[in-house]
Coordinates of C-alpha atoms in Angstrom, one line a residue:
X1 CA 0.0 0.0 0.0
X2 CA 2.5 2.5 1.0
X3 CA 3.9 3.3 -2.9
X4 CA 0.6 4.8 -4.0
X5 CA 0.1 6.8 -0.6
X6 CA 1.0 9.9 -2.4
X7 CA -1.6 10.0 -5.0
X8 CA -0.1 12.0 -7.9
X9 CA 3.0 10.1 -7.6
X10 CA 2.1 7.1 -10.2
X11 CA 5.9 6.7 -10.4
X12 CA 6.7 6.0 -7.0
X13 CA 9.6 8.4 -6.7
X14 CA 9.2 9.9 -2.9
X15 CA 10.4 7.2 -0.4
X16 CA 9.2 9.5 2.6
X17 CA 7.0 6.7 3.8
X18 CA 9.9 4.5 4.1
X19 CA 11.9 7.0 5.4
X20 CA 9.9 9.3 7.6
X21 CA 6.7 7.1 8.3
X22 CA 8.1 3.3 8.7
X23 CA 11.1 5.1 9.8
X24 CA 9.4 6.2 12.8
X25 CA 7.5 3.3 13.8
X26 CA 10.9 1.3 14.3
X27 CA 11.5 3.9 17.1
X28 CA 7.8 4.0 19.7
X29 CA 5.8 0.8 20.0
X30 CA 2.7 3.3 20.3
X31 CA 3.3 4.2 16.6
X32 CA 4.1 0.6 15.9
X33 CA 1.1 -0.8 17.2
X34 CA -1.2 1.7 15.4
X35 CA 0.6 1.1 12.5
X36 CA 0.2 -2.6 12.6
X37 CA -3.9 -2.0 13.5
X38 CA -3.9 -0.4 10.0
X39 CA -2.3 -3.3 8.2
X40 CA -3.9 -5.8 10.4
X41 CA -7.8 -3.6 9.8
X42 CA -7.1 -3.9 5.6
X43 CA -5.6 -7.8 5.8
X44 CA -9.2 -8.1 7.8
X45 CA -10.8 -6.0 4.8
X46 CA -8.9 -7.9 2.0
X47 CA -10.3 -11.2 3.9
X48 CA -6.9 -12.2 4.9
X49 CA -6.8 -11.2 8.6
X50 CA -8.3 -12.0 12.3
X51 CA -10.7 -9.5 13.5
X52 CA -9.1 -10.1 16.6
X53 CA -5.8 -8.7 15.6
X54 CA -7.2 -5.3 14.9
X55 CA -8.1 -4.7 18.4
X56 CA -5.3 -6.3 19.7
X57 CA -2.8 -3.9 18.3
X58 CA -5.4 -1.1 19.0
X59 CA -5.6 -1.6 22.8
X60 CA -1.7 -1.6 22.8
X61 CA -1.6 1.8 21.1
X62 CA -3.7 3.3 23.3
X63 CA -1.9 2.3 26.3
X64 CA 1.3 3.3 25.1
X65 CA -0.2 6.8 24.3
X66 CA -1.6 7.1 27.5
X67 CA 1.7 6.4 28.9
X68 CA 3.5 9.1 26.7
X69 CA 1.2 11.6 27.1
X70 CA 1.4 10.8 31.5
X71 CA 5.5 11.1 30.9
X72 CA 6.8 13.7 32.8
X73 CA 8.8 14.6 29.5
X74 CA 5.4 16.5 28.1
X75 CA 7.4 16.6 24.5
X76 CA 6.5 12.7 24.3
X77 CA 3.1 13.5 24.3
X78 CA 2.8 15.6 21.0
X79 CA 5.6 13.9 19.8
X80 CA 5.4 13.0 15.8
X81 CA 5.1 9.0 17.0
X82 CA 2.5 10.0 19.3
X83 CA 0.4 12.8 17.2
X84 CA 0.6 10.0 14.5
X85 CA -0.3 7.2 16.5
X86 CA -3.5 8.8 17.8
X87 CA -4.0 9.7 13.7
X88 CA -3.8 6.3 12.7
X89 CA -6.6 5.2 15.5
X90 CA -8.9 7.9 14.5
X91 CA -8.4 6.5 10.4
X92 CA -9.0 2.5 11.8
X93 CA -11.8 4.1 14.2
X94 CA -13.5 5.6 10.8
X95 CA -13.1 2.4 9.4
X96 CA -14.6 0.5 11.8
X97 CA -17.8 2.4 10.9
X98 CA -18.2 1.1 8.1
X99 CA -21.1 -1.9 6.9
X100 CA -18.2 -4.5 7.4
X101 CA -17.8 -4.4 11.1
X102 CA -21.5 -3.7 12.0
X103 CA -22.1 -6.5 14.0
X104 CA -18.8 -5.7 16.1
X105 CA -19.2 -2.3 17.1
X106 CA -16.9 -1.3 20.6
X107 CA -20.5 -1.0 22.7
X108 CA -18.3 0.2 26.0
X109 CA -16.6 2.8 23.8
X110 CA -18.9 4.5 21.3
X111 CA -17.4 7.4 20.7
X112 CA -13.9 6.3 20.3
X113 CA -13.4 8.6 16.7
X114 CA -14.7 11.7 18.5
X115 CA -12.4 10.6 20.9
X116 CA -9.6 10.1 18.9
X117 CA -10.2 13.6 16.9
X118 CA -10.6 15.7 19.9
X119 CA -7.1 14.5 21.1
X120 CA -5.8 15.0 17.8
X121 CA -6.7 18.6 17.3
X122 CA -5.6 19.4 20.8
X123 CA -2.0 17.6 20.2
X124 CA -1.5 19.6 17.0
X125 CA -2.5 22.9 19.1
X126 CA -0.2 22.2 21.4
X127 CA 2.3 21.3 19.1
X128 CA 1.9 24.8 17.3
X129 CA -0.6 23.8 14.9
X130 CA 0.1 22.0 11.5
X131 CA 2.9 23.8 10.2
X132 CA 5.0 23.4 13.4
X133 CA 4.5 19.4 12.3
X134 CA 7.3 19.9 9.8
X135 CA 10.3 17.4 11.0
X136 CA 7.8 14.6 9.8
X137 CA 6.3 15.7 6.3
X138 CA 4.4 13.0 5.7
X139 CA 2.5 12.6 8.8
X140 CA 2.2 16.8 8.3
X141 CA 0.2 15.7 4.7
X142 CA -1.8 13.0 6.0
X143 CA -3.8 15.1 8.5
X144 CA -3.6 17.8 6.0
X145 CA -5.2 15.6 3.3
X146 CA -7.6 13.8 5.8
X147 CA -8.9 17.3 7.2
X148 CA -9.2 18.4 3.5
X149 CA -11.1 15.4 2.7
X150 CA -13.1 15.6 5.3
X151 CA -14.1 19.2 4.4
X152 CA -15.3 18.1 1.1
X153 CA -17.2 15.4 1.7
X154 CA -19.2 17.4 3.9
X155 CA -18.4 20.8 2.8
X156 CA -18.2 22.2 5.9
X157 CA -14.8 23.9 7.6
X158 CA -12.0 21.6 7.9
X159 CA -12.1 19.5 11.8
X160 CA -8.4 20.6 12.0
X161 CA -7.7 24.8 11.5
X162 CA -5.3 24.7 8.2
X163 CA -5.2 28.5 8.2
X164 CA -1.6 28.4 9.7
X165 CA -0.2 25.8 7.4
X166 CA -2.3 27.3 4.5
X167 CA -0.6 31.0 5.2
X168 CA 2.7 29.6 4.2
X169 CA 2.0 26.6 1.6
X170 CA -0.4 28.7 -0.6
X171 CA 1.9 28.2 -3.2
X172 CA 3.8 25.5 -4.7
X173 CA 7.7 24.9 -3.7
X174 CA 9.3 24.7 -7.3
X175 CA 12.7 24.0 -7.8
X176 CA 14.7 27.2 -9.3
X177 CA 15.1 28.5 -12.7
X178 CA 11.0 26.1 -13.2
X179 CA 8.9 28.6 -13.7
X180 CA 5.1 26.9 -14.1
X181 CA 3.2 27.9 -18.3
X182 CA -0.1 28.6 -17.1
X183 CA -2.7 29.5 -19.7
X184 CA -4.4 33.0 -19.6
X185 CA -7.7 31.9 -21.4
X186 CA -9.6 31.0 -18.6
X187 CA -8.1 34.5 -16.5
X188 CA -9.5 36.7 -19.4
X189 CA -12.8 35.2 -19.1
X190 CA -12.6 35.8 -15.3
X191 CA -12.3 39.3 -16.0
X192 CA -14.4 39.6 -18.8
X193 CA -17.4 38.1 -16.7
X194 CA -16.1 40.9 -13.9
X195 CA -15.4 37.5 -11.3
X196 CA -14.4 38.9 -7.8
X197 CA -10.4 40.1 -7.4
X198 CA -10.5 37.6 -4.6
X199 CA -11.6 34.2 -6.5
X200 CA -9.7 35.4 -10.1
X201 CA -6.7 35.1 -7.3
X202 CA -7.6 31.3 -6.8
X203 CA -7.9 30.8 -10.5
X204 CA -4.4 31.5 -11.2
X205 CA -3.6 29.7 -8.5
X206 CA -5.4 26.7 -9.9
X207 CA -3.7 27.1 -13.2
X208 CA -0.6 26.7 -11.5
X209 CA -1.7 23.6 -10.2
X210 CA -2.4 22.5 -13.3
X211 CA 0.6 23.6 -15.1
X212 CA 2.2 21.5 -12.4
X213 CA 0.3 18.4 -12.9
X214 CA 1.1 18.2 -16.6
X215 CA 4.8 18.4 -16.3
X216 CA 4.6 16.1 -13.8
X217 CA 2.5 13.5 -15.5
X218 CA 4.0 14.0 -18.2
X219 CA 7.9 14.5 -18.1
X220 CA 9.6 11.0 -15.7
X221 CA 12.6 13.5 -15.3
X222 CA 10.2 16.2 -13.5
X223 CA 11.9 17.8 -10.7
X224 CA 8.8 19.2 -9.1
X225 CA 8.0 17.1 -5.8
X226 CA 5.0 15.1 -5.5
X227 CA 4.2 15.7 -2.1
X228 CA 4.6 19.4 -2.4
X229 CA 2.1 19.4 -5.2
X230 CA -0.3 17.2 -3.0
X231 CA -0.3 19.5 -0.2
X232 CA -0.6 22.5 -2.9
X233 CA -4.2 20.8 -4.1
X234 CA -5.0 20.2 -0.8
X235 CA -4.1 24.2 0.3
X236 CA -6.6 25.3 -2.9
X237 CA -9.2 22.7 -2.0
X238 CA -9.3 24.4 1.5
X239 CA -9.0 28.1 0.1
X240 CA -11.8 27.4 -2.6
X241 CA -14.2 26.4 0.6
X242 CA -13.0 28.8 2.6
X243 CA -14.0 31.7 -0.2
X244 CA -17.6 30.1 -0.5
X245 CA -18.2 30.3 3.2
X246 CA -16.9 34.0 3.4
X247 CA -19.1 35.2 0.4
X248 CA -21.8 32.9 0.7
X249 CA -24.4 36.1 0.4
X250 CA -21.8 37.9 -1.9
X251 CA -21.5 35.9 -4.6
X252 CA -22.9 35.7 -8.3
X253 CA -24.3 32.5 -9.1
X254 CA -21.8 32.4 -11.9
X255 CA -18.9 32.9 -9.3
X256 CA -20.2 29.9 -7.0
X257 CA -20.5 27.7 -10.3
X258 CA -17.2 28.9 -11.1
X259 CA -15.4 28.1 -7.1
X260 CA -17.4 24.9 -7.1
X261 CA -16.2 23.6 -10.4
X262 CA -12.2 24.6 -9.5
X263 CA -13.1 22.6 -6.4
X264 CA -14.3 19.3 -8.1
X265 CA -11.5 19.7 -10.7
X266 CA -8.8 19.8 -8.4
X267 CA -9.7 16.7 -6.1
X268 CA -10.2 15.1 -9.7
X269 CA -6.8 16.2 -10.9
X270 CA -5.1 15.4 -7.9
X271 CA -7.2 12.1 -6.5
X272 CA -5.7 8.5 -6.6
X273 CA -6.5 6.4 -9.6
X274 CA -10.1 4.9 -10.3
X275 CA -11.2 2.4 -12.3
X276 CA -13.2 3.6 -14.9
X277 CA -16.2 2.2 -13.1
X278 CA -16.0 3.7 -10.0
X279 CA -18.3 6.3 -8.2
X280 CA -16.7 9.1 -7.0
X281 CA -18.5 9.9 -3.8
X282 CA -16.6 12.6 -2.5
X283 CA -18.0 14.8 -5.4
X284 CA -21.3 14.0 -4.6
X285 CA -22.5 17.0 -2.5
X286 CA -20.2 19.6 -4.4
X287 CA -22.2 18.2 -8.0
X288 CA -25.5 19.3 -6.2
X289 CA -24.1 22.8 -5.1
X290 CA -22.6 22.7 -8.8
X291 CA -26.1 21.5 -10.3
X292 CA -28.0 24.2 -8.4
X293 CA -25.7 27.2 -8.9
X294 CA -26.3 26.9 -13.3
X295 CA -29.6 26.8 -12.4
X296 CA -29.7 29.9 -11.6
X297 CA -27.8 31.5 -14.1
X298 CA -29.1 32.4 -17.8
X299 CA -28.5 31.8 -21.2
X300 CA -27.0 35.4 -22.1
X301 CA -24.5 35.2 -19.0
X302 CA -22.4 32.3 -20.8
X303 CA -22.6 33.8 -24.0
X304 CA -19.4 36.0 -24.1
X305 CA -17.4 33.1 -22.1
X306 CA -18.9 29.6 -23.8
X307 CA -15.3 27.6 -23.2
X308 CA -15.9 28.8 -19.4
X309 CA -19.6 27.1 -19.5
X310 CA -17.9 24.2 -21.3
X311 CA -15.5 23.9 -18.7
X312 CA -18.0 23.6 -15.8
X313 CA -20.2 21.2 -17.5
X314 CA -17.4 18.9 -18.5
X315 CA -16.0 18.5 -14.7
X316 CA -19.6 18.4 -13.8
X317 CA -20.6 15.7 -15.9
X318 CA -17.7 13.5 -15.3
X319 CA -17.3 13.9 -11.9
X320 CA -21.1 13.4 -11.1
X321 CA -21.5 9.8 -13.0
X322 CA -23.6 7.6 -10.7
X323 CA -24.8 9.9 -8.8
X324 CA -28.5 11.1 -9.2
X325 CA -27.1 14.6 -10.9
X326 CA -25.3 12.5 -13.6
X327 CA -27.9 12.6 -16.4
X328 CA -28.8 16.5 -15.9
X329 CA -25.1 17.1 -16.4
X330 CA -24.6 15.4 -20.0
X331 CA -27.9 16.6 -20.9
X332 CA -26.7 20.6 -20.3
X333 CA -23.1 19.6 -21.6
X334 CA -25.2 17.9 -25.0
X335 CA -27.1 20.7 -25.4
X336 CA -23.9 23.3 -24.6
X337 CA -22.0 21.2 -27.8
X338 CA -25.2 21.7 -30.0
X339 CA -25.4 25.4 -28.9
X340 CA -21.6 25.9 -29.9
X341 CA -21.2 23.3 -32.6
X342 CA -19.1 20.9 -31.1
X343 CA -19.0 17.4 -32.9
X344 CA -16.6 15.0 -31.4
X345 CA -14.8 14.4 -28.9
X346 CA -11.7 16.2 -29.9
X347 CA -13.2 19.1 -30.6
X348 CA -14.5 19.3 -27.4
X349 CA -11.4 18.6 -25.5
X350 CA -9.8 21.3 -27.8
X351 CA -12.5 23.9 -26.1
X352 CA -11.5 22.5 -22.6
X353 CA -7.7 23.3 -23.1
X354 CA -8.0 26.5 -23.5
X355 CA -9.4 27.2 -20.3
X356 CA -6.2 25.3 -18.5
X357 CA -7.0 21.0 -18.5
X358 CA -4.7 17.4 -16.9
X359 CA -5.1 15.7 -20.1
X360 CA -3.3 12.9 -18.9
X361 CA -5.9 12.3 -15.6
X362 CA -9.0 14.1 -17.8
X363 CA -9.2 13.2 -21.4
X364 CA -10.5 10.0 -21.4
X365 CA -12.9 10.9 -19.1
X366 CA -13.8 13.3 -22.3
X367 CA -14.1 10.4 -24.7
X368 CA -16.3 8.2 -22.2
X369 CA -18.2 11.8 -21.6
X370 CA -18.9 12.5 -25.4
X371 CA -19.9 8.8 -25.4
X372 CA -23.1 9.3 -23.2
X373 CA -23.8 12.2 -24.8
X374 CA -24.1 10.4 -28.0
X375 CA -26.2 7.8 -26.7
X376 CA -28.3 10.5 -25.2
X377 CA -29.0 12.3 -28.2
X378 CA -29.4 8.2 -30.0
X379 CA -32.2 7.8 -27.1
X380 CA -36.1 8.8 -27.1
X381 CA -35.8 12.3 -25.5
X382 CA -37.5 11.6 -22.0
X383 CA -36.1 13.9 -19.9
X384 CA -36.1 15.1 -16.9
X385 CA -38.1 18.3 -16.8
X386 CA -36.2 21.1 -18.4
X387 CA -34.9 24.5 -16.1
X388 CA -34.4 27.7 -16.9
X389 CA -30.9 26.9 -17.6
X390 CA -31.4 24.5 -20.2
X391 CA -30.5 25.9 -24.0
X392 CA -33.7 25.9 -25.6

């Protein structure tokens, strides 16, 4: 498991797990044993494992927390092995919540997550906060990236403040003399459509991110790291949600399609590798915040900026398959193609590239997307009533 932790790294070219996280568990049997309730929790999930062994190694972790946190030596209680320790409980605690283990729920400890989360907010705090976590960086990503993800799924504030970390990680680390080719397409439109100063900001920023991905996906030699453009998604995924909830009675509906669609694109740009197949639930709630914000826009407001609407349907449409917003999606991105005669596949994805696109994570996404809008426009036309939105 531990190759693919960092998700844009398909190559496998940090060794900071080995190094920094394995590394660490050789050193405090509190780590060790939390670590080893991970492994013994997925052999369990994989259907290679005794239940028993989960809990085992869980009940030694917590006593040898307990017992670092009591040490008179307070450093070994918000200590990286200790901070990550409790982490790993609170991940095996979240997965114990799941339909597997319903029949073996801890009855005499119910709320051992909101326990576990509680102590881990209050050992970052008294640590400094996230960015004082910085002589481990992976275990300083992982409660970045579960906090972000957290966020997301529920798109609420993130359980852990990131606002520290997020002041000084805003923007990618790159190397010197790399300076990132962002496209400014998708920055004249922002003006153009008179987007606030504030989100145009997190636009470029996005197409930074991007220009990033592609050199990385694209070039074996890149010398940008992996985990520095993880944490950088992770930063803008936590800005993006941040602006909505600051100008939540600000905004244009336009703008919230606009900060909701950089949202969804950037976990999708930046999120492990799916089968073609899969559902990707953590874009669930953002597609029906997506979904309602077009809504209530009109026809005439897209009219000056079509590759803009183009854009927002497209990571609409393919991040909402199997979800109950799936078929509204390709039905505005089928009429969108009509409306701006688009009649393939390719000529699509040449409309998306302007506005700044990961071909190498999105473009066959594309193809499947123009697919089902083919076999949409092949079908008896029984949709779903039409909105206001629609392009008739």
């Amino acid at each position: 498991m531990a190759p693919s932790t960092i998700a844009v790294d398909f190559r496998h070219k940090s060794n900071l797990m080995r190094s920094d996280w394995f590394g660490t568990a050789i050193s405090n049997s509190g780590f060790m044993h939390s670590l080893l309730c991970t492994a013994a929790l997925h052999r369990y999930m994989v259907g290679k494992g005794d239940i028993n062994a989960i809990y085992f190694h869980k009940a030694k972790a917590i006593v040898a927390i307990n017992l670092a946190i009591s040490d008179p030596d307070q450093r070994l209680g918000i200590s990286d092995a200790n901070i990550g320790a409790v982490f790993n409980l609170l991940s095996v605690e979240e997965s114990l919540r799941s339909p597997v283990f319903e029949q073996r729920q801890d009855e005499e400890h119910p709320n051992q997550r909101e326990i576990h989360l509680n102590g881990l907010r209050e050992m970052v705090q008294l640590r400094g906060g996230l960015t004082a976590i910085n002589s481990n960086r992976i275990l300083q990503a992982f409660i970045l990236w579960h906090s972000t993800a957290h966020a997301i799924a529920s798109f609420e504030a993130p359980y852990l403040s990131t606002i520290d970390y997020i002041s000084t990680a805003s923007f990618p680390h790159h190397p010197p003399g790399y300076q990132p080719n962002i496209s400014n397409h998708l920055l004249d439109y922002c003006r153009k459509a008179q987007i606030k100063e504030t989100l145009t900001t997190l636009v470029e920023s996005a197409l930074v991110l991007i220009a990033d991905l592609n050199v990385w996906f694209g070039d074996p030699e890149s010398p940008l790291d992996p985990l520095d453009i993880q944490n950088f998604s992770c930063v803008l995924e936590c800005l993006l949600l941040q602006w909505l909830r600051k100008n939540e009675n600000l905004i244009s509906p336009l703008e919230d399609a606009l900060c909701v669609a950089l949202l969804i694109f950037t976990v999708r740009t930046t999120e492990a590798f799916q089968s073609r197949s899969s559902i990707h639930h953590l874009h669930f709630i953002a597609s029906k915040r997506l979904e309602k914000a077009l809504n209530a826009t009109s026809r005439g407001e897209w009219a000056f900026c079509p590759e803009l609407l183009l854009w927002i349907l497209a990571i609409g449409a393919i991040s909402a398959e199997g979800s109950d917003e799936s078929s509204w999606f390709v039905y505005q991105a089928s009429l969108a193609c009509s409306e701006f005669g688009i009649l393939s596949a390719e000529a699509l994805l040449g409309r998306l590239h302007l506005c700044g696109w990961v071909s190498f994570k999105l473009d066959e996404a594309v193809c499947d997307l123009w697919e089902r809008i083919v076999n949409l426009r092949l079908e008896d036309r029984k949709f779903r009533p039409i909105s206001s939105f629609a392009y008739t």
